[in-house]
Short mmCIF file of C-alpha atoms in Angstrom, two decimals:
data_model
loop_
_atom_site.label_atom_id
_atom_site.label_comp_id
_atom_site.label_asym_id
_atom_site.label_seq_id
_atom_site.Cartn_x
_atom_site.Cartn_y
_atom_site.Cartn_z
CA MET A 1 120.63 53.10 93.71
CA THR A 2 121.05 57.06 95.25
CA GLN A 3 124.50 58.29 93.59
CA HIS A 4 126.42 60.34 95.95
CA PRO A 5 128.84 63.28 94.76
CA VAL A 6 132.71 62.69 94.68
CA GLN A 7 135.47 64.69 95.51
CA GLY A 8 135.35 67.03 92.19
CA SER A 9 131.98 66.66 91.35
CA PRO A 10 129.23 69.88 91.10
CA GLY A 11 128.02 68.93 94.35
CA VAL A 12 130.90 68.79 96.15
CA SER A 13 132.07 72.37 94.89
CA SER A 14 128.44 73.79 95.68
CA ALA A 15 128.59 72.48 99.06
CA SER A 16 132.05 74.15 99.75
CA ALA A 17 130.81 77.33 98.23
CA GLY A 18 127.91 77.41 100.75
CA ASP A 19 130.06 76.54 103.42
CA ALA A 20 132.57 79.38 102.72
CA ARG A 21 129.07 81.71 102.02
CA LEU A 22 127.86 80.41 105.46
CA ARG A 23 131.38 80.94 107.46
CA ASP A 24 131.27 84.78 105.97
CA ALA A 25 127.78 85.59 107.03
CA ALA A 26 128.45 84.55 110.71
CA ALA A 27 131.72 86.46 110.82
CA ARG A 28 129.83 89.59 109.62
CA ARG A 29 127.39 89.00 112.58
CA THR A 30 129.93 88.26 114.96
CA GLU A 31 132.01 91.71 115.89
CA PRO A 32 128.33 93.69 115.93
CA ALA A 33 126.93 90.66 118.83
CA GLU A 34 130.24 91.38 120.35
CA LEU A 35 129.87 95.32 120.30
CA LEU A 36 126.27 94.90 121.68
CA GLU A 37 127.77 92.63 124.82
CA ARG A 38 130.21 95.02 125.71
CA ASP A 39 127.85 97.51 125.96
CA ALA A 40 125.55 95.96 128.80
CA GLU A 41 126.66 98.58 131.13
CA ARG A 42 125.09 101.38 128.94
CA VAL A 43 122.48 99.20 128.07
CA ALA A 44 120.91 98.33 131.49
CA ARG A 45 121.65 102.07 132.31
CA ALA A 46 118.99 102.92 129.79
CA CYS A 47 117.06 100.33 130.78
CA TYR A 48 116.80 101.48 134.18
CA GLU A 49 116.34 105.17 133.17
CA MET A 50 113.41 103.58 130.87
CA ALA A 51 111.76 101.49 134.07
CA LEU A 52 111.99 105.11 135.91
CA ARG A 53 110.14 106.67 133.47
CA PHE A 54 107.17 104.12 132.99
CA HIS A 55 106.94 104.14 136.92
CA ARG A 56 106.40 107.87 137.05
CA GLY A 57 103.44 107.68 134.25
CA GLY A 58 105.42 107.89 131.06
CA ARG A 59 104.92 106.45 128.09
CA LEU A 60 107.45 104.92 125.55
CA VAL A 61 106.80 106.81 122.08
CA VAL A 62 108.57 104.68 118.93
CA PHE A 63 109.33 105.99 115.70
CA GLY A 64 111.57 104.82 112.41
CA THR A 65 111.49 105.71 108.64
CA GLY A 66 111.53 102.99 105.96
CA SER A 67 111.96 99.19 107.17
CA ALA A 68 112.52 100.78 110.72
CA VAL A 69 108.84 101.49 110.40
CA THR A 70 107.99 98.03 111.20
CA ASP A 71 110.75 97.78 114.00
CA ALA A 72 108.84 100.92 115.96
CA GLN A 73 105.60 99.07 115.40
CA HIS A 74 107.35 95.77 116.97
CA ILE A 75 108.44 97.82 120.12
CA ALA A 76 105.33 99.35 120.83
CA VAL A 77 103.52 95.72 120.65
CA GLU A 78 105.83 94.03 122.61
CA PHE A 79 105.53 96.47 125.71
CA VAL A 80 101.59 97.05 125.16
CA HIS A 81 101.23 93.70 124.71
CA PRO A 82 103.69 91.18 126.28
CA VAL A 83 103.94 87.62 124.31
CA ILE A 84 105.67 86.27 127.66
CA VAL A 85 102.39 85.66 129.85
CA GLY A 86 102.35 87.24 133.25
CA LYS A 87 104.68 90.11 131.99
CA ARG A 88 103.49 93.71 132.93
CA ALA A 89 102.06 95.66 129.84
CA LEU A 90 104.07 99.21 129.77
CA PRO A 91 101.94 102.03 127.58
CA ALA A 92 103.84 102.40 124.30
CA PHE A 93 102.76 103.40 120.57
CA SER A 94 104.34 104.26 117.18
CA LEU A 95 104.19 107.37 115.64
CA ALA A 96 104.59 105.92 112.09
CA ASN A 97 100.85 104.49 112.61
CA ASP A 98 98.95 107.35 111.69
CA MET A 99 99.16 107.61 108.12
CA PRO A 100 97.01 110.68 107.44
CA THR A 101 98.62 112.56 110.26
CA VAL A 102 102.29 111.59 108.89
CA THR A 103 101.31 112.20 105.17
CA GLY A 104 99.81 115.58 106.48
CA VAL A 105 102.87 116.69 108.01
CA ALA A 106 105.06 115.83 105.23
CA ALA A 107 102.71 117.43 102.79
CA ARG A 108 103.09 120.84 104.34
CA ASP A 109 106.16 120.65 106.67
CA GLY A 110 108.33 118.21 104.67
CA LEU A 111 109.43 114.53 105.44
CA ALA A 112 111.99 115.92 108.25
CA GLU A 113 108.78 117.17 110.51
CA VAL A 114 106.53 113.86 110.54
CA PHE A 115 107.59 112.80 114.09
CA ALA A 116 109.15 116.08 115.73
CA HIS A 117 105.19 117.46 115.08
CA GLN A 118 103.54 114.59 116.71
CA LEU A 119 106.17 114.64 119.64
CA ARG A 120 105.70 118.11 119.82
CA TYR A 121 101.84 117.89 120.77
CA LEU A 122 101.77 114.12 121.80
CA GLY A 123 104.83 113.93 123.70
CA ASP A 124 105.08 114.60 127.72
CA PRO A 125 108.04 115.19 129.70
CA ARG A 126 107.68 111.88 131.59
CA ASP A 127 107.78 109.95 128.33
CA ILE A 128 110.71 107.81 126.59
CA ALA A 129 111.29 108.61 122.77
CA LEU A 130 113.05 105.67 120.80
CA GLY A 131 114.33 106.48 117.43
CA VAL A 132 115.16 104.06 115.46
CA SER A 133 117.34 104.40 111.83
CA ALA A 134 119.14 101.90 109.54
CA ASP A 135 121.98 104.27 109.19
CA GLY A 136 121.90 107.01 111.39
CA HIS A 137 121.29 109.76 109.17
CA SER A 138 117.73 109.75 109.06
CA ASP A 139 116.76 113.51 109.38
CA ASN A 140 113.42 113.06 110.61
CA VAL A 141 114.28 110.70 113.44
CA LEU A 142 116.97 112.97 114.44
CA ARG A 143 114.31 115.87 114.32
CA GLY A 144 112.14 113.81 116.53
CA LEU A 145 114.59 112.98 119.12
CA GLU A 146 115.92 116.38 119.33
CA VAL A 147 112.01 117.80 120.37
CA ALA A 148 111.83 114.92 122.56
CA HIS A 149 115.05 115.84 123.94
CA ASP A 150 114.11 119.77 124.28
CA ALA A 151 110.51 118.36 125.68
CA GLY A 152 112.48 116.82 128.57
CA MET A 153 111.99 113.12 127.34
CA LEU A 154 114.41 110.37 128.10
CA THR A 155 115.70 109.93 124.09
CA ILE A 156 117.31 106.83 122.87
CA ALA A 157 118.86 105.96 119.58
CA LEU A 158 119.09 102.62 117.51
CA SER A 159 121.08 102.93 114.20
CA GLY A 160 123.56 101.22 112.18
CA GLY A 161 126.84 101.84 111.04
CA ASP A 162 128.89 104.09 113.55
CA GLY A 163 125.67 105.76 114.33
CA GLY A 164 126.04 108.53 111.66
CA LYS A 165 124.67 111.94 112.72
CA ILE A 166 122.00 110.92 115.13
CA ALA A 167 124.73 109.19 117.86
CA ALA A 168 126.57 111.87 117.66
CA SER A 169 123.62 114.42 118.70
CA PRO A 170 123.72 116.06 121.47
CA ALA A 171 119.88 115.35 121.85
CA VAL A 172 120.17 112.06 122.16
CA ASP A 173 121.03 110.41 125.54
CA HIS A 174 121.33 106.74 124.94
CA ALA A 175 122.81 105.97 121.19
CA PHE A 176 123.16 102.32 120.47
CA ALA A 177 125.06 101.75 117.07
CA VAL A 178 125.51 98.52 115.27
CA GLY A 179 128.71 98.99 114.15
CA SER A 180 127.99 97.44 110.50
CA ASP A 181 127.03 98.51 107.45
CA ASP A 182 125.16 95.71 106.12
CA PRO A 183 121.35 96.24 106.30
CA LEU A 184 120.90 92.22 107.11
CA VAL A 185 122.90 92.59 110.19
CA VAL A 186 121.78 95.73 111.33
CA LYS A 187 118.42 94.70 111.37
CA GLU A 188 118.89 91.48 113.17
CA VAL A 189 121.55 93.78 115.97
CA GLN A 190 118.75 96.24 116.70
CA VAL A 191 115.95 93.33 117.24
CA THR A 192 118.00 91.86 119.43
CA THR A 193 119.13 94.95 120.94
CA TYR A 194 115.60 95.92 121.37
CA HIS A 195 114.04 92.47 122.84
CA ILE A 196 116.93 92.95 125.74
CA LEU A 197 115.51 96.52 126.42
CA TRP A 198 112.11 95.10 126.90
CA GLU A 199 113.31 92.35 129.31
CA LEU A 200 115.69 94.19 131.21
CA VAL A 201 112.95 96.90 131.77
CA HIS A 202 110.65 94.41 133.23
CA VAL A 203 113.61 92.77 135.36
CA PHE A 204 113.91 96.40 136.95
CA PHE A 205 110.15 96.21 137.78
CA GLU A 206 110.15 93.03 139.44
CA GLN A 207 112.90 93.76 141.61
CA PRO A 208 111.39 96.06 144.57
CA GLY A 209 114.11 98.51 146.00
CA LEU A 210 115.39 99.42 142.57
CA LEU A 211 113.11 101.87 141.52
CA ASP A 212 111.34 104.57 143.22
CA PRO A 213 110.52 103.64 146.68
CA GLY A 214 107.33 101.76 146.92
CA VAL A 215 107.50 100.38 143.73
CA VAL A 216 104.50 98.47 142.33
CA ARG A 217 105.69 95.32 140.71
#
C-alpha cells in the first residue's frame, strides 16, 4: 500500500519549503516583468526606428560579452532565419562569432575594443547596433555603442540592474534595464525583450503606411 506523508512528516516539510521557494522565485520576476510592461511605449518607439532602418537598407549588428554572447547570436538568427514561417528575414549578425577577429583585437588593443574595432570598419550609418550586458557595466559593449553612435547608427542597449553606465551613456538611443540584479531574472527578461523587439519590427513591416511611402510588405 502506498504511504502518503502526514502533517509534520519530512514529506510535508519538503513540500512546504518547495512552495515557499516557488513563491519567492515568482515574486522576484514580477517587478521586472511589470517594468517591461510599463516601458511598452518606449519599446514600440525603438521597434519603429529599427523597422525604418531595416527598410532603408540597414542591418542589425548585435554584440555582448560573457553569457550575453549567446544572446547576441540568438538575436541575430531570430532576424535572419525567423522561426515563424512566412515572416520576413532581415539582415543581422553577431560580432562575437568571429573568434580570430575578437581574439586578435583583444590581444593588440584590449578587450574593451573588440566590438568597437569591428563596428568602426564593418558598420554603416543606416545600421542598428544592439548591445547586451548582464549588469550594464561591460566596457566592450559600451565602447561598441559609442563607436556606433558616432557613426550615425541607431543604438539600443539591454542591461541588468539599473542599466549601469551603459544605460546612462548619451551614446545609447534606447536603453532597457531589467531592474533586477538576479542573473537568472536578467537573462529571462532580456530574452523576452528581444523577442518583443523582433515581433514588433515585423508588425511595422506588415502595416502599409507606417514606414516610408511604398513600404514593401
